[in-house]
Coordinates of C-alpha atoms and ligand atoms in Angstrom, one line a residue:
M232 CA 213.4 124.1 111.6
G233 CA 210.6 124.9 114.1
C234 CA 207.9 122.4 115.7
T235 CA 204.9 123.0 116.5
G236 CA 203.3 120.4 119.6
T237 CA 205.0 119.6 122.8
N238 CA 205.7 116.3 122.6
D239 CA 207.9 115.7 124.8
E240 CA 209.9 113.1 122.3
I241 CA 211.6 115.7 120.8
G242 CA 215.4 116.3 122.1
G243 CA 217.6 114.2 119.4
D244 CA 216.0 110.1 120.2
K245 CA 214.7 108.6 117.1
V246 CA 211.3 110.8 116.9
L247 CA 209.9 108.6 113.7
S248 CA 210.0 104.7 112.8
T249 CA 209.4 105.6 108.9
F250 CA 212.1 109.1 108.7
N251 CA 215.6 109.4 109.8
Y252 CA 215.6 112.8 110.1
P253 CA 218.6 115.3 108.2
K254 CA 221.9 116.9 110.3
F255 CA 222.7 119.8 108.5
E256 CA 226.3 120.8 108.8
Y257 CA 227.4 123.4 111.0
R258 CA 229.8 125.7 109.3
R259 CA 231.1 128.2 111.6
P260 CA 231.0 131.5 110.1
P261 CA 233.7 133.3 108.1
E262 CA 232.8 136.7 109.6
I263 CA 234.2 134.7 113.4
D264 CA 237.7 135.0 112.6
S265 CA 237.1 138.3 110.2
G266 CA 235.3 139.7 112.9
T267 CA 234.7 142.5 109.1
D268 CA 230.9 142.5 109.0
G269 CA 229.9 141.1 106.6
H270 CA 227.3 142.5 103.1
Y271 CA 224.8 139.7 101.3
P272 CA 222.5 141.7 98.6
V273 CA 220.1 139.6 100.0
I274 CA 219.8 136.8 103.0
V275 CA 217.1 135.1 103.6
V276 CA 216.0 134.4 107.4
G277 CA 214.1 130.1 108.3
A278 CA 215.0 127.6 106.4
G279 CA 211.1 126.0 106.2
P280 CA 209.6 125.4 103.4
V281 CA 207.7 129.2 102.3
G282 CA 212.6 130.7 103.0
L283 CA 213.8 127.6 101.2
S284 CA 211.2 128.0 98.2
A285 CA 212.2 131.6 98.0
A286 CA 216.2 130.7 98.1
I287 CA 215.7 128.5 96.1
D288 CA 213.7 130.8 93.9
L289 CA 216.2 133.5 93.7
A290 CA 218.9 131.3 93.3
M291 CA 218.0 129.9 90.6
Q292 CA 217.6 133.4 88.9
G293 CA 221.1 134.1 88.8
Q294 CA 221.0 135.8 93.0
S295 CA 223.2 135.0 94.8
V296 CA 221.1 134.3 98.7
L297 CA 222.0 133.7 102.0
L298 CA 219.8 131.5 103.9
L299 CA 220.1 131.3 107.7
D300 CA 217.8 129.3 110.4
N301 CA 217.6 128.8 114.1
D302 CA 217.8 124.6 113.9
D303 CA 220.1 121.8 112.2
T304 CA 217.2 119.7 111.1
V305 CA 214.1 119.8 109.1
S306 CA 210.5 120.3 111.3
I307 CA 210.2 117.3 114.4
G308 CA 207.0 115.6 113.8
S309 CA 203.9 116.6 112.3
R310 CA 202.5 119.4 110.9
G311 CA 201.6 119.9 106.7
V312 CA 200.0 117.2 105.1
C313 CA 199.1 118.5 102.1
Y314 CA 200.0 120.4 99.1
A315 CA 197.9 121.5 96.3
K316 CA 197.8 122.2 92.9
R317 CA 199.1 125.4 92.3
A318 CA 201.6 124.7 95.2
L319 CA 203.0 121.5 93.4
E320 CA 203.1 124.0 89.7
V321 CA 205.5 126.8 91.8
L322 CA 208.3 123.6 93.7
D323 CA 207.6 122.3 89.5
R324 CA 209.3 125.7 88.6
L325 CA 212.2 124.9 91.4
G326 CA 212.8 122.3 89.7
C327 CA 211.9 119.9 92.4
G328 CA 207.8 118.8 92.0
E329 CA 208.4 115.4 90.2
E330 CA 210.2 114.0 93.9
M331 CA 207.7 115.5 95.9
V332 CA 204.5 113.9 93.2
Q333 CA 206.6 110.9 93.2
K334 CA 206.8 110.4 96.6
G335 CA 203.6 112.1 97.7
V336 CA 200.1 110.1 97.7
S337 CA 197.8 111.9 95.1
W338 CA 194.2 112.7 95.6
N339 CA 190.8 114.9 94.1
V340 CA 188.1 113.7 96.4
G341 CA 187.1 114.4 99.5
R342 CA 184.0 113.6 101.5
T343 CA 182.6 115.4 104.4
F344 CA 180.2 112.4 106.7
F345 CA 178.1 113.5 109.3
R346 CA 177.3 110.7 112.1
E347 CA 177.5 107.8 108.8
E348 CA 176.1 109.1 105.7
E349 CA 177.8 110.9 103.7
V350 CA 176.1 114.0 103.2
F351 CA 178.7 116.2 101.0
S352 CA 182.2 115.4 98.0
F353 CA 184.3 117.3 96.4
N354 CA 186.4 117.1 93.5
L355 CA 190.1 119.2 92.8
C356 CA 190.8 118.3 89.5
P357 CA 187.8 117.3 88.0
E358 CA 189.1 119.0 84.0
P359 CA 191.1 116.4 83.1
D360 CA 194.1 117.0 81.0
H361 CA 196.5 118.9 84.1
H362 CA 199.9 117.7 85.1
R363 CA 199.5 117.8 89.0
P364 CA 196.4 116.2 90.8
G365 CA 194.7 118.5 93.3
M366 CA 196.5 118.1 96.5
I367 CA 199.4 115.4 97.4
N368 CA 199.7 114.5 100.6
L369 CA 202.9 114.3 102.0
Q370 CA 204.6 115.0 105.1
Q371 CA 206.1 118.6 105.4
Y372 CA 209.1 117.3 107.0
Y373 CA 209.7 115.0 103.4
L374 CA 209.1 119.0 101.3
E375 CA 211.4 120.3 103.5
D376 CA 214.3 118.1 103.2
Y377 CA 213.6 118.0 98.6
L378 CA 213.7 121.7 99.1
V379 CA 217.1 120.7 101.2
K380 CA 218.7 118.9 98.2
R381 CA 216.9 121.5 96.0
A382 CA 218.9 124.1 97.1
K383 CA 222.5 122.5 98.2
Q384 CA 221.9 122.1 93.9
L385 CA 222.5 126.1 93.8
P386 CA 226.2 127.2 94.1
N387 CA 225.2 130.6 94.7
L388 CA 222.7 129.4 97.8
E389 CA 224.5 129.9 100.6
M390 CA 222.6 127.5 103.4
R391 CA 224.2 128.3 107.9
F392 CA 222.0 125.6 110.1
K393 CA 222.7 127.5 113.7
N394 CA 222.0 130.2 113.1
T395 CA 219.6 132.5 115.0
V396 CA 218.9 136.4 114.4
I397 CA 218.7 137.7 117.4
A398 CA 218.8 141.6 116.1
V399 CA 216.7 143.5 112.8
T400 CA 217.8 147.2 112.5
P401 CA 216.4 148.6 109.0
D402 CA 217.0 152.0 107.6
R403 CA 216.5 152.9 104.2
E404 CA 219.6 151.4 102.8
K405 CA 219.7 148.2 104.1
A406 CA 219.1 145.5 107.6
T407 CA 221.5 144.6 110.0
L408 CA 221.4 141.8 111.4
R409 CA 223.3 139.8 114.2
V410 CA 223.5 136.3 114.8
E411 CA 224.0 133.5 117.3
T412 CA 225.7 130.4 116.7
P413 CA 227.4 127.8 118.6
D414 CA 230.5 129.8 118.3
G415 CA 229.3 133.7 119.3
A416 CA 227.9 135.9 117.6
Y417 CA 228.0 137.6 114.5
T418 CA 226.6 140.9 111.8
V419 CA 226.1 141.1 108.4
T420 CA 224.0 143.6 106.6
T421 CA 222.2 143.4 103.6
D422 CA 219.9 145.5 101.0
W423 CA 217.0 143.1 100.9
L424 CA 215.8 140.9 103.5
V425 CA 212.6 138.2 103.5
V426 CA 211.9 136.7 106.6
A427 CA 210.8 133.5 106.1
D428 CA 210.7 133.1 110.1
G429 CA 207.8 131.4 110.7
A430 CA 204.4 132.4 113.2
R431 CA 205.4 133.4 116.1
S432 CA 208.3 135.3 113.6
P433 CA 210.9 136.8 115.9
I434 CA 212.3 138.9 113.5
R435 CA 208.4 140.3 113.1
T436 CA 208.0 141.4 117.1
M437 CA 211.4 142.5 116.6
M438 CA 210.8 145.4 114.5
G439 CA 208.3 145.9 116.9
L440 CA 204.9 144.7 113.4
D441 CA 201.5 143.6 114.4
I442 CA 199.7 141.1 113.1
E443 CA 196.0 141.1 113.7
G444 CA 193.3 138.5 113.5
K445 CA 191.7 136.2 115.9
I446 CA 192.6 132.6 118.1
F447 CA 190.9 129.9 117.6
M448 CA 189.6 128.8 121.5
D449 CA 189.5 124.5 120.3
R450 CA 192.7 122.2 120.5
F451 CA 193.0 119.4 118.2
L452 CA 195.1 115.6 118.8
I453 CA 197.3 115.1 116.1
A454 CA 197.6 111.5 115.6
D455 CA 199.3 109.5 113.1
V456 CA 199.7 106.3 112.8
V457 CA 201.6 103.3 110.5
M458 CA 199.0 101.1 109.6
K459 CA 198.0 99.4 106.1
A460 CA 194.8 100.2 104.9
E461 CA 193.4 99.8 102.2
Y462 CA 190.4 103.4 102.3
P463 CA 190.8 104.9 99.1
T464 CA 192.9 107.6 98.4
E465 CA 190.6 110.3 99.7
R466 CA 190.0 113.6 102.7
W467 CA 187.2 111.7 105.1
F468 CA 185.7 114.1 107.3
W469 CA 183.1 113.2 110.8
F470 CA 181.2 115.1 112.1
D471 CA 179.7 113.9 115.5
P472 CA 180.8 110.7 114.6
P473 CA 179.8 107.3 116.7
F474 CA 183.2 106.8 117.4
H475 CA 184.0 110.6 118.3
P476 CA 180.1 111.8 119.3
N477 CA 180.0 116.0 119.4
Q478 CA 182.3 116.7 117.9
S479 CA 184.5 115.7 114.3
V480 CA 187.1 114.5 113.2
L481 CA 190.0 113.3 109.5
L482 CA 191.5 111.4 108.3
H483 CA 194.3 112.5 105.9
R484 CA 196.2 108.7 104.0
Q485 CA 200.3 110.1 104.3
A486 CA 203.4 108.4 102.7
D487 CA 205.2 105.4 104.6
N488 CA 201.3 104.4 105.1
V489 CA 201.3 107.1 107.9
W490 CA 198.1 108.7 108.2
R491 CA 197.4 111.4 110.2
I492 CA 194.1 110.9 112.2
D493 CA 193.0 114.7 113.7
F494 CA 190.7 114.7 116.6
Q495 CA 188.4 117.5 117.8
L496 CA 189.3 117.6 121.9
G497 CA 187.2 120.6 122.6
W498 CA 188.6 123.7 123.8
Q499 CA 188.6 121.8 128.0
A500 CA 190.9 119.9 126.8
D501 CA 194.2 119.2 128.8
P502 CA 197.2 118.2 126.7
E503 CA 199.4 116.5 128.3
E504 CA 196.0 113.8 129.5
E505 CA 195.5 113.9 125.7
K506 CA 198.2 112.9 124.4
K507 CA 199.2 109.9 126.8
P508 CA 199.3 107.0 124.4
E509 CA 196.9 105.7 126.8
N510 CA 194.0 108.1 126.0
V511 CA 195.2 108.2 122.4
I512 CA 194.7 105.0 121.8
P513 CA 191.1 103.6 122.8
R514 CA 189.9 106.6 120.0
I515 CA 192.1 105.2 116.9
K516 CA 190.7 101.6 117.6
A517 CA 187.4 103.3 118.5
M518 CA 187.6 104.2 115.1
L519 CA 189.5 101.8 112.8
G520 CA 187.9 98.6 115.5
D521 CA 189.7 96.3 117.7
D522 CA 191.0 94.1 115.2
R523 CA 192.8 96.8 112.8
E524 CA 196.5 96.4 113.9
F525 CA 199.1 100.2 113.9
D526 CA 201.6 101.9 115.3
L527 CA 201.4 105.3 116.7
E528 CA 204.0 106.9 114.8
W529 CA 203.5 111.3 116.3
V530 CA 200.9 112.7 118.7
S531 CA 200.7 116.2 118.9
V532 CA 197.6 118.6 120.0
Y533 CA 198.2 122.1 118.3
T534 CA 195.8 125.8 118.1
F535 CA 195.6 128.0 116.2
Q536 CA 194.7 131.0 114.0
C537 CA 193.7 133.3 112.0
R538 CA 195.4 136.5 111.5
R539 CA 197.7 138.9 109.2
M540 CA 200.7 141.8 109.3
N541 CA 198.6 144.5 107.9
R542 CA 201.1 145.1 105.6
F543 CA 203.7 142.4 104.0
N544 CA 206.4 144.7 102.6
H545 CA 208.4 147.4 105.1
G546 CA 211.0 149.2 103.2
R547 CA 214.5 146.2 102.8
V548 CA 212.2 143.6 104.5
L549 CA 209.9 141.8 102.8
F550 CA 207.7 138.8 105.1
V551 CA 206.6 135.7 103.7
G552 CA 205.5 132.6 104.7
D553 CA 203.7 131.8 108.0
A554 CA 205.2 135.2 109.5
A555 CA 202.8 137.5 107.8
H556 CA 200.0 135.6 107.9
Q557 CA 198.9 132.3 109.6
V558 CA 195.7 130.2 109.4
S559 CA 193.4 127.6 110.8
P560 CA 194.8 124.3 108.5
F561 CA 191.3 123.1 107.6
G562 CA 191.7 124.3 104.3
A563 CA 195.7 123.6 103.9
R564 CA 195.8 127.0 102.8
G565 CA 199.2 127.6 105.5
A566 CA 202.7 127.0 103.1
N567 CA 200.0 126.6 99.9
S568 CA 199.9 130.2 100.0
G569 CA 203.3 130.8 101.2
I570 CA 204.4 129.1 98.4
Q571 CA 202.8 131.8 95.6
D572 CA 203.7 134.9 98.4
T573 CA 207.7 133.5 97.2
D574 CA 206.2 132.9 93.4
N575 CA 204.7 136.6 93.7
L576 CA 208.0 138.1 94.9
M577 CA 211.1 136.6 94.4
W578 CA 211.2 137.3 90.4
K579 CA 209.1 141.3 91.2
L580 CA 212.5 141.4 94.0
K581 CA 215.7 140.1 90.9
L582 CA 214.0 143.5 88.9
V583 CA 214.4 145.8 91.5
M584 CA 217.7 144.1 92.6
D585 CA 218.8 144.2 89.2
G586 CA 217.8 147.8 88.5
K587 CA 214.9 146.5 85.6
A588 CA 211.8 148.2 87.8
P589 CA 211.6 150.2 90.6
A590 CA 210.6 149.6 94.5
S591 CA 207.6 150.0 93.9
L592 CA 207.0 147.0 92.1
L593 CA 207.5 145.5 95.9
D594 CA 204.3 147.2 97.1
T595 CA 202.6 145.1 94.2
Y596 CA 203.7 142.2 95.8
S597 CA 201.7 143.1 98.9
E598 CA 199.0 144.0 97.0
E599 CA 198.4 141.0 94.9
R600 CA 199.0 138.9 98.6
V601 CA 197.4 140.5 101.0
F602 CA 194.3 140.2 99.1
A603 CA 195.3 136.9 99.3
A604 CA 195.5 136.4 102.6
D605 CA 192.4 137.9 103.2
E606 CA 190.4 135.0 100.3
N607 CA 192.8 132.3 103.0
L608 CA 191.5 134.1 106.1
M609 CA 188.1 134.1 104.9
N610 CA 188.1 130.8 103.9
S611 CA 189.8 129.2 106.6
T612 CA 187.4 131.5 109.3
R613 CA 184.0 129.9 107.8
S614 CA 184.7 126.5 108.6
T615 CA 186.6 127.1 111.5
D616 CA 183.3 128.6 112.0
F617 CA 181.7 125.5 111.1
I618 CA 183.3 122.7 112.6
T619 CA 183.7 124.5 115.4
P620 CA 180.5 126.7 116.3
K621 CA 180.9 129.2 118.9
S622 CA 177.9 129.3 120.8
A623 CA 173.7 126.9 121.3
V624 CA 172.5 128.1 119.0
S625 CA 175.0 128.3 116.2
K626 CA 176.0 124.5 116.8
T627 CA 172.0 123.7 116.3
F628 CA 171.7 125.6 112.7
R629 CA 175.0 123.6 112.5
N630 CA 173.8 120.5 112.8
A631 CA 170.6 121.3 110.6
V632 CA 172.6 122.4 107.5
L633 CA 174.6 118.7 108.6
G634 CA 170.6 117.3 108.5
L635 CA 169.7 118.0 105.4
A636 CA 172.5 118.8 103.8
E637 CA 172.0 114.2 103.3
H638 CA 168.4 114.5 101.0
Y639 CA 168.9 118.2 100.0
P640 CA 171.5 119.0 97.5
F641 CA 170.5 123.2 98.9
A642 CA 171.9 122.3 102.2
R643 CA 175.3 120.4 100.2
A644 CA 176.6 123.7 99.5
L645 CA 176.6 125.2 103.0
V646 CA 179.1 121.7 104.6
N647 CA 182.1 123.0 105.0
S648 CA 184.8 120.2 106.6
G649 CA 187.4 122.9 104.6
R650 CA 187.4 124.7 101.3
L651 CA 191.2 123.6 100.8
S652 CA 193.9 125.5 99.4
V653 CA 193.3 127.2 95.9
P654 CA 195.0 130.3 94.3
S655 CA 193.6 133.9 93.9
F656 CA 192.8 135.6 91.4
F657 CA 195.0 138.8 90.6
S658 CA 191.7 140.4 88.4
E659 CA 192.0 144.2 90.2
S660 CA 195.8 144.2 91.3
S661 CA 197.7 147.7 89.3
L662 CA 199.4 145.1 87.4
N663 CA 196.7 144.2 85.2
T664 CA 196.2 145.0 81.3
A665 CA 192.6 145.3 80.9
D666 CA 191.5 143.9 78.2
A667 CA 190.4 145.8 75.0
D668 CA 189.2 142.2 73.3
T669 CA 186.5 139.6 74.0
F670 CA 187.8 137.0 75.2
A671 CA 186.0 133.9 77.2
G672 CA 186.7 132.0 80.2
V673 CA 188.3 132.0 83.1
M674 CA 192.1 133.4 81.9
V675 CA 191.5 136.9 82.5
P676 CA 194.5 139.2 83.7
G677 CA 196.0 138.7 87.3
A678 CA 194.8 134.7 86.1
P679 CA 197.4 132.1 87.7
M680 CA 197.4 130.6 83.9
D681 CA 195.6 127.0 83.2
D682 CA 198.0 123.7 82.2
A683 CA 197.6 121.8 80.0
P684 CA 199.4 119.0 77.3
V685 CA 201.5 120.2 74.6
E686 CA 204.0 119.3 72.9
S687 CA 206.6 120.7 71.9
S688 CA 210.5 121.7 70.3
D689 CA 212.4 121.3 74.3
G690 CA 210.7 118.9 74.7
H691 CA 208.3 120.1 77.7
K692 CA 205.1 118.1 78.0
W693 CA 203.4 120.6 79.5
L694 CA 202.7 124.4 78.7
L695 CA 203.4 125.0 83.0
G696 CA 206.2 123.2 81.9
A697 CA 207.7 125.6 79.5
L698 CA 206.2 129.2 80.9
G699 CA 207.5 130.7 84.5
N700 CA 211.2 132.2 85.5
R701 CA 210.1 135.3 82.5
F702 CA 207.9 137.5 80.1
Q703 CA 206.5 135.0 78.1
L704 CA 204.1 135.5 75.0
L705 CA 201.8 132.7 73.9
Y706 CA 201.0 133.0 69.9
Y707 CA 198.3 131.3 68.0
V708 CA 198.5 130.6 65.0
P709 CA 196.8 126.7 63.3
D710 CA 200.1 126.0 61.2
A711 CA 204.2 127.2 62.8
S712 CA 205.2 126.4 59.9
A713 CA 202.8 129.4 58.2
L714 CA 204.0 131.8 59.9
D715 CA 204.5 134.0 57.9
A716 CA 208.4 136.0 58.8
A717 CA 207.1 139.9 59.8
T718 CA 205.5 138.5 62.6
A719 CA 208.2 136.1 62.9
R720 CA 210.5 138.9 63.1
A721 CA 208.3 141.1 65.4
L722 CA 207.6 137.6 68.1
A723 CA 211.2 137.0 67.9
G724 CA 212.2 140.6 68.3
L725 CA 210.5 141.2 72.0
A726 CA 213.0 139.4 73.4
D727 CA 215.3 142.1 72.7
A728 CA 214.6 144.8 75.4
P729 CA 215.9 145.6 79.3
I730 CA 213.0 142.9 80.3
P731 CA 213.2 140.7 77.1
V732 CA 209.9 138.5 76.6
E733 CA 210.1 135.0 75.1
S734 CA 207.9 134.4 72.2
L735 CA 206.7 130.6 72.5
V736 CA 204.1 129.5 69.3
V737 CA 200.8 127.9 70.1
A738 CA 200.1 125.4 67.7
E739 CA 197.9 122.8 65.9
R740 CA 201.3 121.2 63.7
G741 CA 204.5 122.2 62.7
T742 CA 207.2 124.5 63.0
A743 CA 208.1 127.8 64.0
P744 CA 211.0 129.2 62.4
A745 CA 214.5 128.9 64.2
G746 CA 214.1 131.4 67.3
L747 CA 210.9 130.8 68.2
V748 CA 210.2 127.1 70.6
T749 CA 207.2 126.0 69.1
L750 CA 204.1 124.6 71.4
I751 CA 201.5 121.8 70.2
D752 CA 198.4 122.3 71.5
S753 CA 198.9 118.1 71.8
K754 CA 194.5 118.6 73.2
G755 CA 193.0 121.3 72.4
R756 CA 193.2 122.2 75.5
I757 CA 195.0 125.5 75.6
R758 CA 192.8 127.1 72.7
E759 CA 189.9 125.9 73.8
R760 CA 190.7 127.2 78.7
Y761 CA 192.5 130.5 76.6
D762 CA 189.0 131.1 73.8
L763 CA 192.6 131.5 71.1
T764 CA 191.6 132.0 67.3
P765 CA 194.5 132.9 65.2
G766 CA 197.2 135.3 66.1
A767 CA 195.2 136.1 70.2
C768 CA 198.5 136.3 72.1
Y769 CA 198.4 135.9 76.2
L770 CA 201.9 138.1 78.0
A771 CA 202.8 135.6 81.1
R772 CA 204.2 137.1 84.0
P773 CA 207.3 135.3 85.8
D774 CA 205.0 133.8 88.1
Q775 CA 203.1 132.1 85.4
H776 CA 199.9 134.5 85.8
V777 CA 198.5 136.5 82.6
A778 CA 199.6 140.1 83.2
A779 CA 197.7 140.5 79.6
R780 CA 195.6 139.7 76.7
W781 CA 194.5 140.7 72.8
R782 CA 193.1 139.4 69.8
G783 CA 196.1 140.6 67.2
L784 CA 200.2 141.1 67.7
D785 CA 200.9 144.7 68.2
V786 CA 204.1 144.9 69.3
A787 CA 204.1 148.0 70.7
S788 CA 201.1 146.8 72.9
V789 CA 203.1 143.9 74.6
R790 CA 205.9 146.4 75.8
A791 CA 203.1 148.6 77.1
A792 CA 202.0 145.5 78.6
V793 CA 204.9 144.3 80.7
A794 CA 206.2 148.3 81.3
R795 CA 202.4 147.8 83.7
A796 CA 203.5 145.3 84.5
T797 CA 206.9 146.3 86.2
C798 CA 205.4 150.0 87.8
N799 CA 207.7 151.8 84.8
A800 CA 204.9 153.0 83.2
Ligands
LIG74 C1 198.5 121.1 112.7 C2 199.1 121.5 111.4 C3 198.7 120.8 109.9 C4 199.2 121.5 108.9 N1 198.5 121.1 108.0 C5 199.0 122.0 106.6 C6 198.6 121.2 105.3 O1 198.5 120.2 105.2 N2 198.7 122.5 104.5 C7 199.5 123.3 104.3 O2 199.9 124.6 103.5 N3 200.2 124.2 105.6 C8 199.9 124.0 106.9 N4 200.1 124.2 108.1 C9 201.3 125.2 107.6 C10 202.8 124.6 107.6 O3 203.3 124.4 108.5 C11 202.8 125.9 107.6 O4 202.9 126.4 107.1 C12 204.7 126.3 107.2 O5 204.6 125.4 108.1 C13 204.9 127.5 107.1 O6 206.1 127.7 106.3 P1 207.2 128.3 106.5 O7 208.1 128.7 105.7 O8 206.2 130.9 106.6 O9 208.1 128.5 108.7 P2 207.7 127.4 109.2 O10 207.9 126.1 108.9 O11 207.0 128.1 111.2 O12 210.1 127.7 108.8 C14 210.7 129.0 110.1 C15 211.7 129.0 110.3 O13 212.3 130.1 110.8 C16 212.9 129.4 111.4 N5 214.2 130.5 113.1 C17 212.7 130.9 113.5 N6 213.3 131.7 113.9 C18 214.8 131.8 114.1 C19 215.2 133.1 114.1 N7 215.6 134.2 114.8 N8 216.9 132.7 113.0 C20 217.0 132.0 112.9 N9 215.8 131.2 112.0 C21 215.1 131.2 112.5 C22 211.9 128.6 112.2 O14 213.5 126.8 112.9 C23 211.5 127.2 110.7 O15 212.5 127.2 111.0 C24 199.4 123.0 108.6 C25 200.4 123.6 109.9 C26 199.8 122.4 111.9 C27 200.2 123.7 112.5

């Protein structure tokens, strides 16, 4: 599944000592023998983290999906490492988050050093009572392996490996794909094509679509080492450390005692020379000391770009992940934003495919995710400009900030070794129903919903565990047993609609009448984070974002908000 870096150990030899690469079965496609073109309601191209998330999400909604990938294993070598809280919440909704968190290394704190002095630190999740940490570190090949395992559990999801898409011809009603395999080529058509074929996106090129942005003239060396070390599980970043002067270094702990070390090299560096163990090992020894035992696990050199397509939907063809937008790794906004693309798109696509929403709902995928991509590009570009200043003057300013940051808090806020991935707030989204009532807090229409501990009649322990995959209404009453019959009927009645709304009664105690789910706000965090008063309610989108909220229940307003959130208004 695609590979980055140019490590000449690729090509089937055992690449890593800590991971056994799976070989996914190639099966001869039926179209090769039938000689007729197959037709599929939806095809996803690319089984990287984003394509797999897309296919799993659709299949979980009952949609049959064909997923094509030109490779037959997971990501080769060392790519993505950090997966943020919001992406983990999406992966939980897809039924594969727990294994990743168990295997990964959870962390919240990052420290930044200028030479040998700490000049900045951050905490990604300072609030208590959230299910998921601010970040886990997990090698991308593990992430993809768990996703493939999850995909294999879904009978309506067909994966075809060693299937390379070589041509795409879209029209108003469908897209026609030509696919190359070890047994020859065949043709399939599809009503909807989801393109997740990565940064180089052959399909984007086949369709003559542009992607614009900035190429950064710098090179970074990835050295993954296996070592037993007791450094705290934090992200450590150095500017101009004595062991790698005038450059930057990043240290991350991953699973299996693998540590990711990123060395800035500069644009003039020769990647082939830099990758040689005899050149890499002295760098690591200078950093860790001569006594530290370690084994080189993976070495590669990468460059990067910050760029995006003008729009992410083109008729029947929908671009997600790196095919649509790329950012520098500083901030870990790549796969994290791609997984949020599919979180945003798949419920919308399913409603359109079921004829319950117009195709214009897919324009809002591009509207919302282009907004998010611009936030990621801005943050990535700013971080990269601070980490790799392009002129002597900007380097002088950068170092002045770092020097001041040691002593003055105002300067610390300017230190930027990467603003880590956080979800976007779609507060300007056309799908939102604006507030008519006053609320405190940040759970505004368009916001990704905050988590909180709960006790529930159906076993959920976290609010976000009870939310997702359909429209839901949270209705707050202190004592669920005291819910009056008329309100209970109105709440239950919301499920009786072309786009049903499931009602969840949030309470401090009691049990709601049969047919309604009760969520006990066990630590009062829902009341606190959503500023709930008796009768207040929140309408949640299938992607766990707030669509609307009110201080009281009005069925007509809820229906109108659902219509607005699905472009049926
Ligand atoms: C050094 C480095 C560090 C990174 N760190 C992070 C991080 O910490 N956190 C983070 O979130 N992101 C990180 N990223 C970014 C992350 O790796 C990417 O954003 C992510 O892989 C994008 O996923 P994708 O599924 O869109 O594309 P890809 O992972 O590139 O997958 C695309 C798939 O499509 C397949 N394909 C391509 N062409 C065809 C075709 N014609 N037919 C069929 N299949 C095809 C490819 O083989 C591949 O399997 C990092 C990237 C790098 C390089």
